[in-house]
PDB file of C-alpha atoms in Angstrom:
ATOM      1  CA  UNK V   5     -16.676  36.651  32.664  1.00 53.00           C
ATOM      2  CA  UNK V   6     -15.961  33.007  31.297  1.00 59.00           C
ATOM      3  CA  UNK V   7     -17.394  31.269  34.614  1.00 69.00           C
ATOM      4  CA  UNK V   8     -15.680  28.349  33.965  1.00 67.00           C
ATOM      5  CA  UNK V   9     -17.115  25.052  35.815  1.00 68.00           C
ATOM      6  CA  UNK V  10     -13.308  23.707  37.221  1.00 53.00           C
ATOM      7  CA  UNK V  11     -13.517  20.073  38.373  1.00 54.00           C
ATOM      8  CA  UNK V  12     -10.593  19.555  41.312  1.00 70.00           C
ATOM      9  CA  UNK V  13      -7.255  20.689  40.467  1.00 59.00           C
ATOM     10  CA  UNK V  14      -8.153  22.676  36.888  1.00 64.00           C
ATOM     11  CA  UNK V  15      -7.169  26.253  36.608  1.00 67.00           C
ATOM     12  CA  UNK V  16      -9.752  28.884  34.620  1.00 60.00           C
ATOM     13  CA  UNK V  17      -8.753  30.336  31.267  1.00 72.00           C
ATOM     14  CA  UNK V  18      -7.131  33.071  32.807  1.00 71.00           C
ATOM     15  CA  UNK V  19      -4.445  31.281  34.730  1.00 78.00           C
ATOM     16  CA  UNK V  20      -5.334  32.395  38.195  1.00 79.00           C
ATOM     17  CA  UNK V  21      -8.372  30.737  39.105  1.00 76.00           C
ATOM     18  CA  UNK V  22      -8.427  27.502  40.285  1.00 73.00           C
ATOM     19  CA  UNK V  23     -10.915  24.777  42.300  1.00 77.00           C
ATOM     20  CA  UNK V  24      -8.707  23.557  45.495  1.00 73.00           C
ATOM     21  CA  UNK V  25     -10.705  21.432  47.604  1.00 78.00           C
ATOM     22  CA  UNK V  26     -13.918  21.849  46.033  1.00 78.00           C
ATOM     23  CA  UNK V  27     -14.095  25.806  46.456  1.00 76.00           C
ATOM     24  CA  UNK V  28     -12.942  28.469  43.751  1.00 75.00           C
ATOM     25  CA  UNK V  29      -9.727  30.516  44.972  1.00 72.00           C
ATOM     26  CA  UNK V  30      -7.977  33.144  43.847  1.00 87.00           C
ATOM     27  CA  UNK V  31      -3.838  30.943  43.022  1.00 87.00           C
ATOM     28  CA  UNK V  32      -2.192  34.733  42.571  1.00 93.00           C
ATOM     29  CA  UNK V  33      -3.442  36.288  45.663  1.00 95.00           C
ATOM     30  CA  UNK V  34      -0.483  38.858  46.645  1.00 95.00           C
ATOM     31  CA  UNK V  35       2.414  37.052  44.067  1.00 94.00           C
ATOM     32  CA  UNK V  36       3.477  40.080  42.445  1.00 95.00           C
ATOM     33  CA  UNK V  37       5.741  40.112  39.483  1.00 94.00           C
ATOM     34  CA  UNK V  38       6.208  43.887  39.383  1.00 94.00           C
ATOM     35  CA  UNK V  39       6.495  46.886  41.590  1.00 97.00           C
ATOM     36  CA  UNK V  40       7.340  50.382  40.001  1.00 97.00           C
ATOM     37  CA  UNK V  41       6.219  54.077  41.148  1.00 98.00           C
ATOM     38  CA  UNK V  42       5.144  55.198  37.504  1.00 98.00           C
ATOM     39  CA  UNK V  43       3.922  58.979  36.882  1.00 98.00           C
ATOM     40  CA  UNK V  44       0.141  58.472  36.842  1.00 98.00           C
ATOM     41  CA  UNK V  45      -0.116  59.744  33.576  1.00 98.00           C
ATOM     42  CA  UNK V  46       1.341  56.629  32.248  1.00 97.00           C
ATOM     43  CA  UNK V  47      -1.556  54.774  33.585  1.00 98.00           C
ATOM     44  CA  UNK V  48      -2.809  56.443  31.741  1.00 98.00           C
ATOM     45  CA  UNK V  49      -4.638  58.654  33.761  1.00 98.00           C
ATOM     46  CA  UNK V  50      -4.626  62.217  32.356  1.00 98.00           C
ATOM     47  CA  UNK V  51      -7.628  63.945  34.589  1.00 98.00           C
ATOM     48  CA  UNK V  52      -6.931  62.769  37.827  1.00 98.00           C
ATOM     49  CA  UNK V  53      -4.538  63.912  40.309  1.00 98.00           C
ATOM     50  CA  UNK V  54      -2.012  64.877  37.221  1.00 98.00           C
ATOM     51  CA  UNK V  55       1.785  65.294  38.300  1.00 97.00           C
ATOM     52  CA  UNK V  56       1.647  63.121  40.843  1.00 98.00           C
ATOM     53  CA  UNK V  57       2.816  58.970  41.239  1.00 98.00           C
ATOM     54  CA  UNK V  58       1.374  55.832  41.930  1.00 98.00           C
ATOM     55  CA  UNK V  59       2.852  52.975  43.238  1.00 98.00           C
ATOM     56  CA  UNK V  60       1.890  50.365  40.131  1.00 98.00           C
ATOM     57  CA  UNK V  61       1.754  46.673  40.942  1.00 98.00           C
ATOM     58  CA  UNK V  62       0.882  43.858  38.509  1.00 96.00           C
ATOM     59  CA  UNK V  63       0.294  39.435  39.218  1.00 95.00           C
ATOM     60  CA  UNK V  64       0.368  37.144  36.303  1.00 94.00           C
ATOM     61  CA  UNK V  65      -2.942  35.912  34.654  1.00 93.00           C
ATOM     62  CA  UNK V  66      -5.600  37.450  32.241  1.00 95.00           C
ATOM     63  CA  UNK V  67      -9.119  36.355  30.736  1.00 93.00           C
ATOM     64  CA  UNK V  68      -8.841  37.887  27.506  1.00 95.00           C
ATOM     65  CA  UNK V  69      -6.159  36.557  24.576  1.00 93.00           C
ATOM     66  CA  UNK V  70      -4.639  39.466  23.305  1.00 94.00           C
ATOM     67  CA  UNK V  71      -2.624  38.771  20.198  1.00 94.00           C
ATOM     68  CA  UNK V  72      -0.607  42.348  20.721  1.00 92.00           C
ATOM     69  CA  UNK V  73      -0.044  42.253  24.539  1.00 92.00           C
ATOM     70  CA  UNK V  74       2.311  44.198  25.419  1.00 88.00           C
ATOM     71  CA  UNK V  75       2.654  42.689  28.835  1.00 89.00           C
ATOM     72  CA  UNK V  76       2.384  38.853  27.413  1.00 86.00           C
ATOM     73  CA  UNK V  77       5.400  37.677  29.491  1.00 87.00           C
ATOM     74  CA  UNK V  78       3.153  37.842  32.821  1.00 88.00           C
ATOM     75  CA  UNK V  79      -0.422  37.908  31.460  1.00 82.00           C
ATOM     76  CA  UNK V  80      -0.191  35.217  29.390  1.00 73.00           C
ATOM     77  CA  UNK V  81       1.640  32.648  32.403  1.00 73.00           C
ATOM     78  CA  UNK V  82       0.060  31.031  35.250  1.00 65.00           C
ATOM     79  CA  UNK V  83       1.256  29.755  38.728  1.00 65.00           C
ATOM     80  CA  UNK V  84       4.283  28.701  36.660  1.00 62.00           C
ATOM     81  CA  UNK V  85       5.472  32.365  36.737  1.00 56.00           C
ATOM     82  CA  UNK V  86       7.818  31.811  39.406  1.00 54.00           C
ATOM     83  CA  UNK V  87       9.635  35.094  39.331  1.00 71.00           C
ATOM     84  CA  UNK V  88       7.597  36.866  41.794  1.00 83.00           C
ATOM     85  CA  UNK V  89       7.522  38.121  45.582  1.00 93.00           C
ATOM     86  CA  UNK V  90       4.994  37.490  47.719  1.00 95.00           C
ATOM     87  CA  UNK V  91       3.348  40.942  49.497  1.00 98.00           C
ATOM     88  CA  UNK V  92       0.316  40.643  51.794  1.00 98.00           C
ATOM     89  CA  UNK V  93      -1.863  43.633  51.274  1.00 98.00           C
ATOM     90  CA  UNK V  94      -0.471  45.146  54.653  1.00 98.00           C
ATOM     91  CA  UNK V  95       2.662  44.874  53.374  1.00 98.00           C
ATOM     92  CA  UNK V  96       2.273  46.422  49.870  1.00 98.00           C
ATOM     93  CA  UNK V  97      -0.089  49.318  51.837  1.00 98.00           C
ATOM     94  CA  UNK V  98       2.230  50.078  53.890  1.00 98.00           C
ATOM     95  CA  UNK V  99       5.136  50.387  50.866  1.00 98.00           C
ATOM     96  CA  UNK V 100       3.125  52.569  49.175  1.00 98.00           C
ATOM     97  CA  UNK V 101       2.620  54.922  52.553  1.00 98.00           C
ATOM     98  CA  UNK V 102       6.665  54.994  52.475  1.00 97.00           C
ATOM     99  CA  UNK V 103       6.769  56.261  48.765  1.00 98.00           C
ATOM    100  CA  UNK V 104       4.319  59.362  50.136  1.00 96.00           C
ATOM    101  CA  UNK V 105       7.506  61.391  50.378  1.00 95.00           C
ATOM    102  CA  UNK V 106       8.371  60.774  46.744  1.00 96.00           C
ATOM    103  CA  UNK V 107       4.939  61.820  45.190  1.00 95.00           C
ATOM    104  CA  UNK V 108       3.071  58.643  45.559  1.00 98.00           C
ATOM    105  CA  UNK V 109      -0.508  58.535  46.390  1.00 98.00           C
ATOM    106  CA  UNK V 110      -1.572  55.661  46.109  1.00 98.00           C
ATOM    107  CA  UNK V 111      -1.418  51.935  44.458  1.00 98.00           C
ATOM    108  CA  UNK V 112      -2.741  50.972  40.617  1.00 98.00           C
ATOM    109  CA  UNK V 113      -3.084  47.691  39.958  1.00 98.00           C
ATOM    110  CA  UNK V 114      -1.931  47.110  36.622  1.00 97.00           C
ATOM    111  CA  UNK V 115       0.335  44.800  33.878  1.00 95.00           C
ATOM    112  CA  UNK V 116      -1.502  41.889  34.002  1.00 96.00           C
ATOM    113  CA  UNK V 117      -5.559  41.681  34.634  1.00 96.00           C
ATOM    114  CA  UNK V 118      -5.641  42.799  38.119  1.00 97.00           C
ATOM    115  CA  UNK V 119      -9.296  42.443  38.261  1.00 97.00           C
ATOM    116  CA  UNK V 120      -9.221  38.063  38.131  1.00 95.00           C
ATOM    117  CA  UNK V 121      -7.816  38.923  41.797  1.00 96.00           C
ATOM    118  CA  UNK V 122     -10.155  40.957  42.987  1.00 96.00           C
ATOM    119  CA  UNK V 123      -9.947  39.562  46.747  1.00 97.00           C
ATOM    120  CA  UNK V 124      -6.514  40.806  46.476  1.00 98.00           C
ATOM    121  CA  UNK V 125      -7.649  44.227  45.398  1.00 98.00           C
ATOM    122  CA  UNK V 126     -10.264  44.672  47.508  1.00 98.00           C
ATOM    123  CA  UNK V 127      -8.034  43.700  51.046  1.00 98.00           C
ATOM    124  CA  UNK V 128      -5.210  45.755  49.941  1.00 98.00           C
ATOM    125  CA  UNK V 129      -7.486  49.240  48.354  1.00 98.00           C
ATOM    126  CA  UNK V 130      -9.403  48.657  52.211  1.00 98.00           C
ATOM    127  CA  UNK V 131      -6.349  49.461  53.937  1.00 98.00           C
ATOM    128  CA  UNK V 132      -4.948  51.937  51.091  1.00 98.00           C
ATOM    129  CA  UNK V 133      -8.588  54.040  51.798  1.00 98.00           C
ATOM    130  CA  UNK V 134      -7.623  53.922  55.332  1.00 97.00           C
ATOM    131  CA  UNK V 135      -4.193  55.430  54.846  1.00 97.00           C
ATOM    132  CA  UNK V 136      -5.855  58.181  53.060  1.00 98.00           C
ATOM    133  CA  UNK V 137      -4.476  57.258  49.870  1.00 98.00           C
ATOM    134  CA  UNK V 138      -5.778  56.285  46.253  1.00 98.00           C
ATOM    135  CA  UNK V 139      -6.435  52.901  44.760  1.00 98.00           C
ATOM    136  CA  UNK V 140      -6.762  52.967  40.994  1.00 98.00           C
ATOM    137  CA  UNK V 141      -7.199  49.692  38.496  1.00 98.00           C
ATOM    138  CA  UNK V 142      -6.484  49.476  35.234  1.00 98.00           C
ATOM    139  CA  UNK V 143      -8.586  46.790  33.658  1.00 98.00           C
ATOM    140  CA  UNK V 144      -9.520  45.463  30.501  1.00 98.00           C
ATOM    141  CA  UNK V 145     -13.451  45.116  32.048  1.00 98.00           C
ATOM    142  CA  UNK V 146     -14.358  42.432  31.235  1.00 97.00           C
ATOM    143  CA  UNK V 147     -15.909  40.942  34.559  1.00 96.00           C
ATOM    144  CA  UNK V 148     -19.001  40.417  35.701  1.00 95.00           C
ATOM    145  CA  UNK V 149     -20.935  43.146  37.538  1.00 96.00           C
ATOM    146  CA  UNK V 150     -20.840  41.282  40.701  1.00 96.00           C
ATOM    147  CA  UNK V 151     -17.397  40.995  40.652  1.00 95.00           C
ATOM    148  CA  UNK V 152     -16.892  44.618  40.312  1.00 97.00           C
ATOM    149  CA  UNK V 153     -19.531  45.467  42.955  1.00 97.00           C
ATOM    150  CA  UNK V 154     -17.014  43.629  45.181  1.00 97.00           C
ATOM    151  CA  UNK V 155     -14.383  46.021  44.946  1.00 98.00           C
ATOM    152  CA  UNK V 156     -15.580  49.677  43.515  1.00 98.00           C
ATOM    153  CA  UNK V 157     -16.830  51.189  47.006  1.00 97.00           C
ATOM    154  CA  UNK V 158     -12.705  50.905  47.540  1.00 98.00           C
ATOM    155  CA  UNK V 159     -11.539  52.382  44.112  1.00 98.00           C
ATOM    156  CA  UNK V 160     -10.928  55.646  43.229  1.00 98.00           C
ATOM    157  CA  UNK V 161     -10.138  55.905  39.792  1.00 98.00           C
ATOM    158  CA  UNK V 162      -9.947  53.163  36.623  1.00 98.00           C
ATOM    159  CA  UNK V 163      -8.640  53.200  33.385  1.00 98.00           C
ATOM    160  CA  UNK V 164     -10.638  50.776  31.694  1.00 98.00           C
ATOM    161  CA  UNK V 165      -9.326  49.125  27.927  1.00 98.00           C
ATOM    162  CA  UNK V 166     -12.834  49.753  25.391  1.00 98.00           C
ATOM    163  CA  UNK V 167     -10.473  48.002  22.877  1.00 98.00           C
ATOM    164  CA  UNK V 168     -12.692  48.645  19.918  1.00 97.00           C
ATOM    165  CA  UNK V 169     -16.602  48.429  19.209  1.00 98.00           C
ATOM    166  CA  UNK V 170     -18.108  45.599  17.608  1.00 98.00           C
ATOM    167  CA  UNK V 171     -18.528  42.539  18.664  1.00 97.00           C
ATOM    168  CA  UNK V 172     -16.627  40.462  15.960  1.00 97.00           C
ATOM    169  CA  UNK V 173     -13.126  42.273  16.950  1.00 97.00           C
ATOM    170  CA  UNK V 174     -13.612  41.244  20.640  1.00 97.00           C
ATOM    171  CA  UNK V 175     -14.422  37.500  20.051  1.00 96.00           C
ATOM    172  CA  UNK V 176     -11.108  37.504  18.545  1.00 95.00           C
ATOM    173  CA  UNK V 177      -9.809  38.329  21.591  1.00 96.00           C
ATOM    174  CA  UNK V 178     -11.943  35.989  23.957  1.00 95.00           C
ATOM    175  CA  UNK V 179     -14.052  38.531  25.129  1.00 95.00           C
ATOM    176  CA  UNK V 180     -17.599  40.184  24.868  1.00 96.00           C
ATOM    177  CA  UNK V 181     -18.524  43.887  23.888  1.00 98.00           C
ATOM    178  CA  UNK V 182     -21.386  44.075  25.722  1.00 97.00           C
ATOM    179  CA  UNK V 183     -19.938  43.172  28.844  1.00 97.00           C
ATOM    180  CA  UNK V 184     -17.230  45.536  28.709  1.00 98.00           C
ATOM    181  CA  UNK V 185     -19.624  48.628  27.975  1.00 98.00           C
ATOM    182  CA  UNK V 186     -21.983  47.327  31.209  1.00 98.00           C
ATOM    183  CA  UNK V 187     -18.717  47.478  33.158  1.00 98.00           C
ATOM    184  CA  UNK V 188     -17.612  50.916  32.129  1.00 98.00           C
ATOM    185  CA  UNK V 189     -21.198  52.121  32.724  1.00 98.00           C
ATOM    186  CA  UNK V 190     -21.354  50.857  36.477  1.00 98.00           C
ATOM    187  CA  UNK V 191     -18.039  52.337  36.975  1.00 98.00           C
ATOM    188  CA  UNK V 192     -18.281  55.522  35.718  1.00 98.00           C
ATOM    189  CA  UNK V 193     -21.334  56.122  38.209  1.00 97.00           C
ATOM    190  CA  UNK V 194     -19.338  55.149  41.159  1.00 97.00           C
ATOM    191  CA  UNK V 195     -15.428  56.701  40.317  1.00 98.00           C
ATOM    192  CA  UNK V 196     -13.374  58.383  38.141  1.00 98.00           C
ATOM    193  CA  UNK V 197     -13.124  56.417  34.615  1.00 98.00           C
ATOM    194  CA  UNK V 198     -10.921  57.219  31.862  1.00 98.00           C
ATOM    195  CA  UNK V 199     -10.795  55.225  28.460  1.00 98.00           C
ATOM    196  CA  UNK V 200      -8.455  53.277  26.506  1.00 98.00           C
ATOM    197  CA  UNK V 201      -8.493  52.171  22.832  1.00 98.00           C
ATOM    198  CA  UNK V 202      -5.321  51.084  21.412  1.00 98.00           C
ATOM    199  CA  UNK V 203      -5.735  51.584  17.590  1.00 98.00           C
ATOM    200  CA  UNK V 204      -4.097  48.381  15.658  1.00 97.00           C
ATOM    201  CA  UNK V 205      -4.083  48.403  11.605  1.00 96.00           C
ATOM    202  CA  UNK V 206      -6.862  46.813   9.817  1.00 95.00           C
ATOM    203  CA  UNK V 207      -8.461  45.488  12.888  1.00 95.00           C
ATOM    204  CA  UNK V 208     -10.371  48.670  14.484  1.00 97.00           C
ATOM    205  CA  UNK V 209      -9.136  51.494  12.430  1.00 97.00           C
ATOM    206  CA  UNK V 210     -12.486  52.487  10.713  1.00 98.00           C
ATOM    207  CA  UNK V 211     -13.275  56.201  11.231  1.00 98.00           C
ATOM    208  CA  UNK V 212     -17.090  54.870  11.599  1.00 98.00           C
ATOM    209  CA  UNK V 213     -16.201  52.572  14.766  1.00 98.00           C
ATOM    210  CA  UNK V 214     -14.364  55.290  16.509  1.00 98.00           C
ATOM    211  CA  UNK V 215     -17.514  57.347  15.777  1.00 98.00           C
ATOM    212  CA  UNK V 216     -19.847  54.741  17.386  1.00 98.00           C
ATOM    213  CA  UNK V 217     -17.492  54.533  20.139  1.00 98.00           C
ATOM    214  CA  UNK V 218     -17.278  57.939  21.306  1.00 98.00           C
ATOM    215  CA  UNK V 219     -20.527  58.419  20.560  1.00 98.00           C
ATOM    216  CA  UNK V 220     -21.525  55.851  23.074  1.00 98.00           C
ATOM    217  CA  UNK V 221     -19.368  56.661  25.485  1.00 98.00           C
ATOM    218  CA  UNK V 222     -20.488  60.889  25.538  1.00 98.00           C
ATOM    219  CA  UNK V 223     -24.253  59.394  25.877  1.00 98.00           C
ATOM    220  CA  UNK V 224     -22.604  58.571  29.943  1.00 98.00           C
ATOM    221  CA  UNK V 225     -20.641  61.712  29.690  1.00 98.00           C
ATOM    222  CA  UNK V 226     -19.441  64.326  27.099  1.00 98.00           C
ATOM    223  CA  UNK V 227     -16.428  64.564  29.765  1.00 98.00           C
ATOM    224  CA  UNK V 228     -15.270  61.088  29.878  1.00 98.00           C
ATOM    225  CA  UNK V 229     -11.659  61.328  29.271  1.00 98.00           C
ATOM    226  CA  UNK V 230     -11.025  58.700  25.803  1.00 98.00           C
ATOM    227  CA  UNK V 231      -6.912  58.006  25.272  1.00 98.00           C
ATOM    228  CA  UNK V 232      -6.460  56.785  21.726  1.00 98.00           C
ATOM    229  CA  UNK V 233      -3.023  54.933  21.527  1.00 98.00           C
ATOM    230  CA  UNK V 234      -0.686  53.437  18.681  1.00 98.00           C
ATOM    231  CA  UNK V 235      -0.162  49.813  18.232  1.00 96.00           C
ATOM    232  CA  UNK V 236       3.308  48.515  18.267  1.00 95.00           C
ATOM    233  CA  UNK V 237       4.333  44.634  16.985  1.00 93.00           C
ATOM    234  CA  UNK V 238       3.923  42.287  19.862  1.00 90.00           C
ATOM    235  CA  UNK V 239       4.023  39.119  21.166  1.00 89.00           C
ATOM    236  CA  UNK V 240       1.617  37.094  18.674  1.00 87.00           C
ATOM    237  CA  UNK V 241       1.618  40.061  15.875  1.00 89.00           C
ATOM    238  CA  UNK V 242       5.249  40.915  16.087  1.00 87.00           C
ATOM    239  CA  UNK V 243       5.563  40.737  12.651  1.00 86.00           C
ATOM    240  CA  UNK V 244       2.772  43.448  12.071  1.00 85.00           C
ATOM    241  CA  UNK V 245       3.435  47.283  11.577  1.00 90.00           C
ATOM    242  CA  UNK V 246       3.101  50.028  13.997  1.00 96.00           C
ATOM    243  CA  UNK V 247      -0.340  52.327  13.490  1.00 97.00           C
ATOM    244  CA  UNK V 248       0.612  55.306  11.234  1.00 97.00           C
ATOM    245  CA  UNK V 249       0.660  58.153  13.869  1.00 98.00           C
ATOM    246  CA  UNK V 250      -1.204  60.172  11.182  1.00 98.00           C
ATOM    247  CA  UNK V 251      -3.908  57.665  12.030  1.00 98.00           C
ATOM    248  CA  UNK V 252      -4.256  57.639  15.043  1.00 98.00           C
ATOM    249  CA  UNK V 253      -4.421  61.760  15.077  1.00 98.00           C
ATOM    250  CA  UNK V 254      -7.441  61.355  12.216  1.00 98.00           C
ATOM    251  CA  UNK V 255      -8.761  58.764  14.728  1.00 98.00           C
ATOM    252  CA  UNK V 256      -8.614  61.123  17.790  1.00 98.00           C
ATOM    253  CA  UNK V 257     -10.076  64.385  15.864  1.00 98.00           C
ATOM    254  CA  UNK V 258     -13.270  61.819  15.036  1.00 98.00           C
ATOM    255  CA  UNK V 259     -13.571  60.885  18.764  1.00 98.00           C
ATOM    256  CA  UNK V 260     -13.061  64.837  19.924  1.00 98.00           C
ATOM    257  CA  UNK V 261     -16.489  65.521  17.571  1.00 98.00           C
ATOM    258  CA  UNK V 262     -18.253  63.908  20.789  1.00 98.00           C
ATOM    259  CA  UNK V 263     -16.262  63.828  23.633  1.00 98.00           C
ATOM    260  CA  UNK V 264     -14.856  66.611  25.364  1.00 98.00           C
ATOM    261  CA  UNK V 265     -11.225  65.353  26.491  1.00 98.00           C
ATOM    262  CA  UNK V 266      -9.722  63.055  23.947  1.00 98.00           C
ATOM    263  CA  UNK V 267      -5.911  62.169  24.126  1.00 98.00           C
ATOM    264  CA  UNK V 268      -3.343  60.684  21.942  1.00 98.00           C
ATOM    265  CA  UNK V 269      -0.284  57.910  23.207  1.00 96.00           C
ATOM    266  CA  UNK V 270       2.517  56.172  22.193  1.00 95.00           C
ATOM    267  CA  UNK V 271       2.743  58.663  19.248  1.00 90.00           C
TER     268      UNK V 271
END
């Protein structure tokens, strides 16, 4: 999204990036600082394949600046996160093909921004399709449309983070509405798409801007599943409160006036 112009050496805003010998590469290709088979619902994923796992894997790097990430520890480091493994998409394919027996069906990449890899996504959901399992990303969408053209004809499913719905809110956090809602529109013609919108005080709390929202988001599809979740103090705004649960239920009954399957978390 950024397209940052990296002289030899430099590394892109989100950490990953980088210009080695003239050409743009992808530094976290396969160096993966989490592994855990999660119930898919915690994706969350709440219409597709429900009661079932996924084998969740996450890199370091992101191109947005969250001041509540949860996940800061690994999204907000570079190559100097040295606490990883290193798992060639054969290898982590063929982990999640072990975990069949226990429920998984596939591999979500998740935690950090998987999608500022997205050669690693695309090799590894290649040979996942092949197994005949599922690859699912969860993404904050804010990438380019060619980038996600490169990987979509391998994905099955994405939750994708709509963090709020003006255009002021998402400069604060580096990134652009408008490229976000492109994103989930190109998506949501090609796989299953569920939403996200994490609901922190004072910031994107209106009643109005969950109406415009879910408004927007029934005009692709009354049945596009939203998940409206409560904020807890993190990283940069640890010294914030949580959302008021009563909130976030006023906040969900708003977005349920337009869309058909609207869900609550963290409440």
């Amino acid at each position: 999204m950024h397209r940052c112009v990296l002289d030899e050496g430099q590394t892109g805003r989100c950490r990953a990036r980088m210009n080695r010998g003239g050409e743009i590469i992808c530094g976290n290709y396969g160096h993966i600082t989490a592994l855990a088979l999660d119930p898919i619902e915690k994706k969350p994923l709440r219409r597709f394949f429900p009661g079932t796992k996924v084998l969740s894997v996450g890199s370091y790097g992101c191109n947005l600046n969250c001041p509540f990430c949860q996940n800061h520890d690994i999204s907000m480091r570079g190559e100097d996160r040295r606490r990883n493994v290193f798992l060639t998409p054969e290898e982590l394919a063929e982990r999640a093909a072990e975990l069949g027996e226990k429920g998984n069906i596939g591999i979500a990449f998740t935690y950090n921004e998987p999608m500022i890899s997205y050669e690693y996504i695309r090799d590894t959901a290649l040979l996942v399709r092949k197994a005949k399992m599922k690859s699912v990303v969860v993404t904050n969408g804010s990438v380019t449309e060619e980038t996600l053209r490169r990987v979509l004809p391998y994905i099955d499913a994405m939750n994708i983070d709509l963090k709020g719905f003006t255009e002021e809110y998402y400069h604060m956090l580096g990134g652009d509405l408008e490229t976000v809602k492109h994103f989930i529109q190109c998506a949501a013609q090609e796989c299953h798409v569920e939403l996200t919108t994490l609901i922190v005080p004072g910031k994107n709390d209106s009643a109005g801007e969950m109406r415009e929202l879910a408004r927007w988001a029934a005009g692709i599809d009354r049945k596009l599943p939203l998940h409206v979740t409560r904020f807890f103090p993190a990283f940069r705004m640890e010294d914030g409160c949580p959302t008021d649960i009563q909130t976030v239920y006023r906040l969900a009954g708003e977005a349920a006036k337009y869309l058909d399957h609207v869900y609550t978390g963290n409440c």
